[in-house]
Amino acid sequence: MADTDETETDVEHAVIARYRLADDGLGEAGRREVVRQARSRLAEAVEQADVGELDGNEYGGGEVALYAYGPDADALFAVMAPVLHDLPFRPAHVILRYGSVDDPSAAEHRVDL
């Protein structure tokens, strides 16, 4: 018998970190390299803690966004926070999303870095 109901562990929470890199565009190559190194550290930390996965990043409009997903946004953020706080670019903030991306009623919490 197939189970079509979503269980609590099936719900994918998200941690989305956004940093201002420049006034527009993709930011300087040196800044993108700092982000690339941070992505590597984030992916390793998330994997070692077994709290989800770092899904990638997106550049544009002078910003970079880093995306991570897992069953518990708070646990995911706790593992990511040291690296996210170390990135020097500001303004910056993180959105913790407690529910799937297609759930318009999912709660969100913003943390300024």
Short mmCIF file of N, CA and C in Angstrom, two decimals:
data_model
loop_
_atom_site.label_atom_id
_atom_site.label_comp_id
_atom_site.label_asym_id
_atom_site.label_seq_id
_atom_site.Cartn_x
_atom_site.Cartn_y
_atom_site.Cartn_z
N MET A 1 0.85 -1.17 0.00
CA MET A 1 0.00 0.00 0.00
C MET A 1 0.89 1.24 0.00
N ALA A 2 0.68 2.14 -0.92
CA ALA A 2 1.49 3.35 -1.03
C ALA A 2 0.97 4.40 -0.06
N ASP A 3 1.91 5.09 0.58
CA ASP A 3 1.57 6.16 1.51
C ASP A 3 1.76 7.49 0.79
N THR A 4 0.68 8.21 0.58
CA THR A 4 0.77 9.47 -0.15
C THR A 4 0.78 10.68 0.78
N ASP A 5 0.59 10.47 2.08
CA ASP A 5 0.62 11.58 3.02
C ASP A 5 2.07 11.95 3.32
N GLU A 6 2.33 13.26 3.43
CA GLU A 6 3.65 13.73 3.76
C GLU A 6 3.86 13.59 5.26
N THR A 7 4.94 12.94 5.65
CA THR A 7 5.27 12.86 7.06
C THR A 7 6.13 14.05 7.43
N GLU A 8 6.33 14.27 8.72
CA GLU A 8 7.13 15.39 9.19
C GLU A 8 8.54 15.36 8.61
N THR A 9 9.12 14.16 8.48
CA THR A 9 10.48 14.07 7.96
C THR A 9 10.55 14.29 6.45
N ASP A 10 9.41 14.23 5.76
CA ASP A 10 9.39 14.47 4.32
C ASP A 10 9.39 15.96 3.99
N VAL A 11 8.99 16.79 4.93
CA VAL A 11 8.91 18.23 4.70
C VAL A 11 10.33 18.77 4.61
N GLU A 12 10.59 19.50 3.57
CA GLU A 12 11.92 20.05 3.37
C GLU A 12 11.96 21.51 3.78
N HIS A 13 12.66 21.80 4.85
CA HIS A 13 12.87 23.18 5.29
C HIS A 13 14.03 23.76 4.48
N ALA A 14 14.17 25.07 4.56
CA ALA A 14 15.24 25.74 3.81
C ALA A 14 15.93 26.78 4.66
N VAL A 15 17.20 26.98 4.36
CA VAL A 15 17.99 28.09 4.89
C VAL A 15 18.53 28.81 3.66
N ILE A 16 18.16 30.08 3.53
CA ILE A 16 18.56 30.88 2.36
C ILE A 16 19.31 32.10 2.87
N ALA A 17 20.60 32.18 2.56
CA ALA A 17 21.44 33.30 3.00
C ALA A 17 21.67 34.23 1.82
N ARG A 18 21.50 35.53 2.06
CA ARG A 18 21.69 36.54 1.01
C ARG A 18 22.71 37.58 1.47
N TYR A 19 23.67 37.86 0.58
CA TYR A 19 24.73 38.84 0.85
C TYR A 19 24.81 39.85 -0.29
N ARG A 20 25.01 41.11 0.06
CA ARG A 20 25.24 42.16 -0.93
C ARG A 20 26.71 42.14 -1.29
N LEU A 21 27.01 41.98 -2.58
CA LEU A 21 28.39 41.94 -3.06
C LEU A 21 28.80 43.21 -3.78
N ALA A 22 27.85 43.86 -4.44
CA ALA A 22 28.14 45.03 -5.27
C ALA A 22 26.85 45.79 -5.50
N ASP A 23 26.94 46.92 -6.19
CA ASP A 23 25.74 47.69 -6.50
C ASP A 23 24.85 46.96 -7.51
N ASP A 24 25.47 46.24 -8.43
CA ASP A 24 24.72 45.44 -9.41
C ASP A 24 25.64 44.37 -9.97
N GLY A 25 25.14 43.56 -10.84
CA GLY A 25 25.95 42.53 -11.47
C GLY A 25 26.24 41.36 -10.55
N LEU A 26 27.41 40.74 -10.76
CA LEU A 26 27.77 39.52 -10.06
C LEU A 26 28.78 39.73 -8.95
N GLY A 27 29.28 40.95 -8.79
CA GLY A 27 30.32 41.20 -7.80
C GLY A 27 31.69 40.90 -8.37
N GLU A 28 32.73 41.38 -7.71
CA GLU A 28 34.10 41.19 -8.17
C GLU A 28 34.51 39.72 -8.07
N ALA A 29 35.45 39.32 -8.92
CA ALA A 29 35.94 37.94 -8.93
C ALA A 29 36.47 37.52 -7.55
N GLY A 30 37.16 38.42 -6.86
CA GLY A 30 37.70 38.10 -5.54
C GLY A 30 36.60 37.81 -4.53
N ARG A 31 35.51 38.52 -4.61
CA ARG A 31 34.37 38.28 -3.71
C ARG A 31 33.69 36.95 -4.04
N ARG A 32 33.58 36.66 -5.32
CA ARG A 32 32.99 35.37 -5.72
C ARG A 32 33.86 34.21 -5.24
N GLU A 33 35.17 34.41 -5.23
CA GLU A 33 36.08 33.36 -4.74
C GLU A 33 35.89 33.15 -3.24
N VAL A 34 35.71 34.21 -2.48
CA VAL A 34 35.44 34.08 -1.04
C VAL A 34 34.15 33.30 -0.82
N VAL A 35 33.13 33.59 -1.63
CA VAL A 35 31.87 32.86 -1.53
C VAL A 35 32.07 31.40 -1.90
N ARG A 36 32.85 31.13 -2.94
CA ARG A 36 33.11 29.75 -3.36
C ARG A 36 33.77 28.95 -2.24
N GLN A 37 34.73 29.56 -1.58
CA GLN A 37 35.40 28.88 -0.46
C GLN A 37 34.44 28.64 0.70
N ALA A 38 33.59 29.62 0.97
CA ALA A 38 32.59 29.46 2.04
C ALA A 38 31.60 28.35 1.68
N ARG A 39 31.21 28.29 0.42
CA ARG A 39 30.31 27.21 -0.03
C ARG A 39 30.90 25.85 0.24
N SER A 40 32.17 25.71 -0.03
CA SER A 40 32.85 24.44 0.20
C SER A 40 32.83 24.08 1.69
N ARG A 41 33.13 25.06 2.55
CA ARG A 41 33.10 24.81 4.00
C ARG A 41 31.68 24.50 4.47
N LEU A 42 30.70 25.21 3.93
CA LEU A 42 29.30 24.96 4.31
C LEU A 42 28.86 23.56 3.91
N ALA A 43 29.18 23.17 2.69
CA ALA A 43 28.79 21.84 2.21
C ALA A 43 29.40 20.76 3.10
N GLU A 44 30.66 20.91 3.46
CA GLU A 44 31.32 19.93 4.31
C GLU A 44 30.68 19.88 5.70
N ALA A 45 30.41 21.05 6.29
CA ALA A 45 29.81 21.10 7.63
C ALA A 45 28.42 20.48 7.65
N VAL A 46 27.61 20.81 6.64
CA VAL A 46 26.24 20.28 6.56
C VAL A 46 26.27 18.77 6.37
N GLU A 47 27.17 18.30 5.51
CA GLU A 47 27.27 16.87 5.26
C GLU A 47 27.75 16.12 6.51
N GLN A 48 28.77 16.65 7.17
CA GLN A 48 29.31 15.97 8.36
C GLN A 48 28.27 15.91 9.48
N ALA A 49 27.46 16.95 9.61
CA ALA A 49 26.44 16.98 10.67
C ALA A 49 25.19 16.19 10.27
N ASP A 50 25.09 15.82 9.00
CA ASP A 50 23.96 15.06 8.48
C ASP A 50 22.62 15.76 8.75
N VAL A 51 22.58 17.07 8.44
CA VAL A 51 21.37 17.86 8.68
C VAL A 51 20.68 18.31 7.40
N GLY A 52 21.20 17.88 6.25
CA GLY A 52 20.60 18.28 4.98
C GLY A 52 21.65 18.36 3.91
N GLU A 53 21.44 19.30 2.98
CA GLU A 53 22.41 19.48 1.89
C GLU A 53 22.46 20.93 1.45
N LEU A 54 23.65 21.35 1.08
CA LEU A 54 23.83 22.66 0.47
C LEU A 54 23.48 22.48 -0.99
N ASP A 55 22.49 23.22 -1.47
CA ASP A 55 21.97 22.98 -2.81
C ASP A 55 22.62 23.84 -3.87
N GLY A 56 23.20 24.97 -3.50
CA GLY A 56 23.84 25.79 -4.50
C GLY A 56 23.76 27.26 -4.18
N ASN A 57 24.05 28.06 -5.19
CA ASN A 57 24.04 29.51 -5.03
C ASN A 57 23.53 30.16 -6.31
N GLU A 58 23.22 31.44 -6.17
CA GLU A 58 22.71 32.20 -7.31
C GLU A 58 23.23 33.63 -7.19
N TYR A 59 23.84 34.12 -8.27
CA TYR A 59 24.35 35.49 -8.32
C TYR A 59 23.45 36.34 -9.20
N GLY A 60 23.32 37.62 -8.85
CA GLY A 60 22.60 38.57 -9.69
C GLY A 60 22.19 39.79 -8.90
N GLY A 61 22.07 40.89 -9.58
CA GLY A 61 21.63 42.12 -8.94
C GLY A 61 22.54 42.59 -7.83
N GLY A 62 23.82 42.23 -7.91
CA GLY A 62 24.77 42.63 -6.88
C GLY A 62 24.73 41.77 -5.63
N GLU A 63 23.99 40.66 -5.66
CA GLU A 63 23.84 39.79 -4.50
C GLU A 63 24.23 38.36 -4.84
N VAL A 64 24.47 37.60 -3.79
CA VAL A 64 24.59 36.16 -3.91
C VAL A 64 23.64 35.55 -2.88
N ALA A 65 22.97 34.49 -3.28
CA ALA A 65 22.11 33.73 -2.38
C ALA A 65 22.65 32.31 -2.31
N LEU A 66 22.73 31.78 -1.09
CA LEU A 66 23.17 30.40 -0.86
C LEU A 66 21.97 29.63 -0.34
N TYR A 67 21.72 28.45 -0.90
CA TYR A 67 20.54 27.66 -0.57
C TYR A 67 20.93 26.33 0.06
N ALA A 68 20.27 26.00 1.17
CA ALA A 68 20.46 24.70 1.81
C ALA A 68 19.09 24.18 2.22
N TYR A 69 18.95 22.86 2.18
CA TYR A 69 17.67 22.23 2.49
C TYR A 69 17.88 21.05 3.42
N GLY A 70 16.90 20.82 4.29
CA GLY A 70 16.95 19.70 5.21
C GLY A 70 15.65 19.59 5.97
N PRO A 71 15.53 18.59 6.83
CA PRO A 71 14.28 18.38 7.56
C PRO A 71 14.05 19.35 8.71
N ASP A 72 15.08 20.10 9.15
CA ASP A 72 14.96 21.00 10.30
C ASP A 72 15.78 22.26 10.04
N ALA A 73 15.11 23.36 9.74
CA ALA A 73 15.79 24.61 9.40
C ALA A 73 16.67 25.10 10.55
N ASP A 74 16.22 24.92 11.78
CA ASP A 74 17.01 25.39 12.93
C ASP A 74 18.31 24.60 13.06
N ALA A 75 18.25 23.28 12.91
CA ALA A 75 19.45 22.45 12.99
C ALA A 75 20.40 22.78 11.84
N LEU A 76 19.85 23.00 10.67
CA LEU A 76 20.65 23.34 9.49
C LEU A 76 21.37 24.67 9.71
N PHE A 77 20.63 25.67 10.18
CA PHE A 77 21.22 26.99 10.42
C PHE A 77 22.28 26.93 11.52
N ALA A 78 22.05 26.15 12.55
CA ALA A 78 23.02 26.04 13.64
C ALA A 78 24.38 25.56 13.11
N VAL A 79 24.36 24.64 12.17
CA VAL A 79 25.60 24.13 11.58
C VAL A 79 26.22 25.16 10.64
N MET A 80 25.39 25.90 9.91
CA MET A 80 25.87 26.85 8.91
C MET A 80 26.30 28.19 9.51
N ALA A 81 25.74 28.57 10.64
CA ALA A 81 25.91 29.92 11.20
C ALA A 81 27.36 30.37 11.34
N PRO A 82 28.28 29.56 11.85
CA PRO A 82 29.65 30.07 11.98
C PRO A 82 30.26 30.52 10.65
N VAL A 83 30.05 29.76 9.59
CA VAL A 83 30.59 30.13 8.29
C VAL A 83 29.84 31.34 7.73
N LEU A 84 28.54 31.37 7.89
CA LEU A 84 27.75 32.49 7.37
C LEU A 84 28.14 33.80 8.06
N HIS A 85 28.36 33.75 9.36
CA HIS A 85 28.77 34.96 10.09
C HIS A 85 30.16 35.43 9.69
N ASP A 86 31.03 34.49 9.28
CA ASP A 86 32.39 34.84 8.88
C ASP A 86 32.48 35.54 7.54
N LEU A 87 31.49 35.35 6.67
CA LEU A 87 31.53 36.05 5.38
C LEU A 87 31.46 37.55 5.64
N PRO A 88 32.35 38.34 5.04
CA PRO A 88 32.46 39.76 5.39
C PRO A 88 31.46 40.70 4.72
N PHE A 89 30.66 40.20 3.83
CA PHE A 89 29.81 41.08 3.01
C PHE A 89 28.55 41.47 3.77
N ARG A 90 28.22 42.75 3.72
CA ARG A 90 27.02 43.26 4.38
C ARG A 90 26.41 44.33 3.49
N PRO A 91 25.11 44.53 3.52
CA PRO A 91 24.16 43.85 4.40
C PRO A 91 23.98 42.39 4.01
N ALA A 92 23.55 41.62 5.00
CA ALA A 92 23.32 40.19 4.78
C ALA A 92 22.23 39.71 5.73
N HIS A 93 21.49 38.70 5.29
CA HIS A 93 20.48 38.10 6.15
C HIS A 93 20.23 36.66 5.72
N VAL A 94 19.59 35.92 6.62
CA VAL A 94 19.25 34.53 6.37
C VAL A 94 17.74 34.38 6.58
N ILE A 95 17.11 33.63 5.70
CA ILE A 95 15.71 33.26 5.88
C ILE A 95 15.66 31.78 6.24
N LEU A 96 15.04 31.47 7.35
CA LEU A 96 14.78 30.08 7.73
C LEU A 96 13.33 29.82 7.36
N ARG A 97 13.12 28.87 6.48
CA ARG A 97 11.77 28.54 6.00
C ARG A 97 11.38 27.17 6.55
N TYR A 98 10.26 27.15 7.26
CA TYR A 98 9.79 25.94 7.94
C TYR A 98 8.67 25.29 7.14
N GLY A 99 9.03 24.76 6.00
CA GLY A 99 8.07 24.11 5.13
C GLY A 99 8.56 24.13 3.71
N SER A 100 7.87 23.41 2.86
CA SER A 100 8.31 23.29 1.47
C SER A 100 8.09 24.58 0.71
N VAL A 101 8.84 24.73 -0.36
CA VAL A 101 8.80 25.94 -1.16
C VAL A 101 7.42 26.15 -1.80
N ASP A 102 6.68 25.08 -2.02
CA ASP A 102 5.36 25.21 -2.64
C ASP A 102 4.24 25.37 -1.62
N ASP A 103 4.58 25.59 -0.35
CA ASP A 103 3.59 25.81 0.70
C ASP A 103 3.56 27.30 1.05
N PRO A 104 2.58 28.05 0.53
CA PRO A 104 2.55 29.49 0.78
C PRO A 104 2.30 29.85 2.24
N SER A 105 1.85 28.90 3.04
CA SER A 105 1.60 29.19 4.45
C SER A 105 2.77 28.80 5.36
N ALA A 106 3.88 28.31 4.79
CA ALA A 106 5.04 27.92 5.58
C ALA A 106 5.60 29.13 6.33
N ALA A 107 5.90 28.93 7.59
CA ALA A 107 6.46 30.00 8.42
C ALA A 107 7.89 30.31 7.99
N GLU A 108 8.27 31.58 8.13
CA GLU A 108 9.63 32.01 7.83
C GLU A 108 10.13 32.87 8.98
N HIS A 109 11.43 32.81 9.20
CA HIS A 109 12.08 33.64 10.23
C HIS A 109 13.33 34.26 9.61
N ARG A 110 13.48 35.58 9.76
CA ARG A 110 14.64 36.28 9.21
C ARG A 110 15.66 36.54 10.32
N VAL A 111 16.92 36.28 9.99
CA VAL A 111 18.03 36.56 10.90
C VAL A 111 18.99 37.49 10.16
N ASP A 112 19.20 38.69 10.70
CA ASP A 112 20.18 39.60 10.10
C ASP A 112 21.58 39.20 10.55
N LEU A 113 22.51 39.23 9.62
CA LEU A 113 23.89 38.87 9.94
C LEU A 113 24.73 40.12 10.12
#
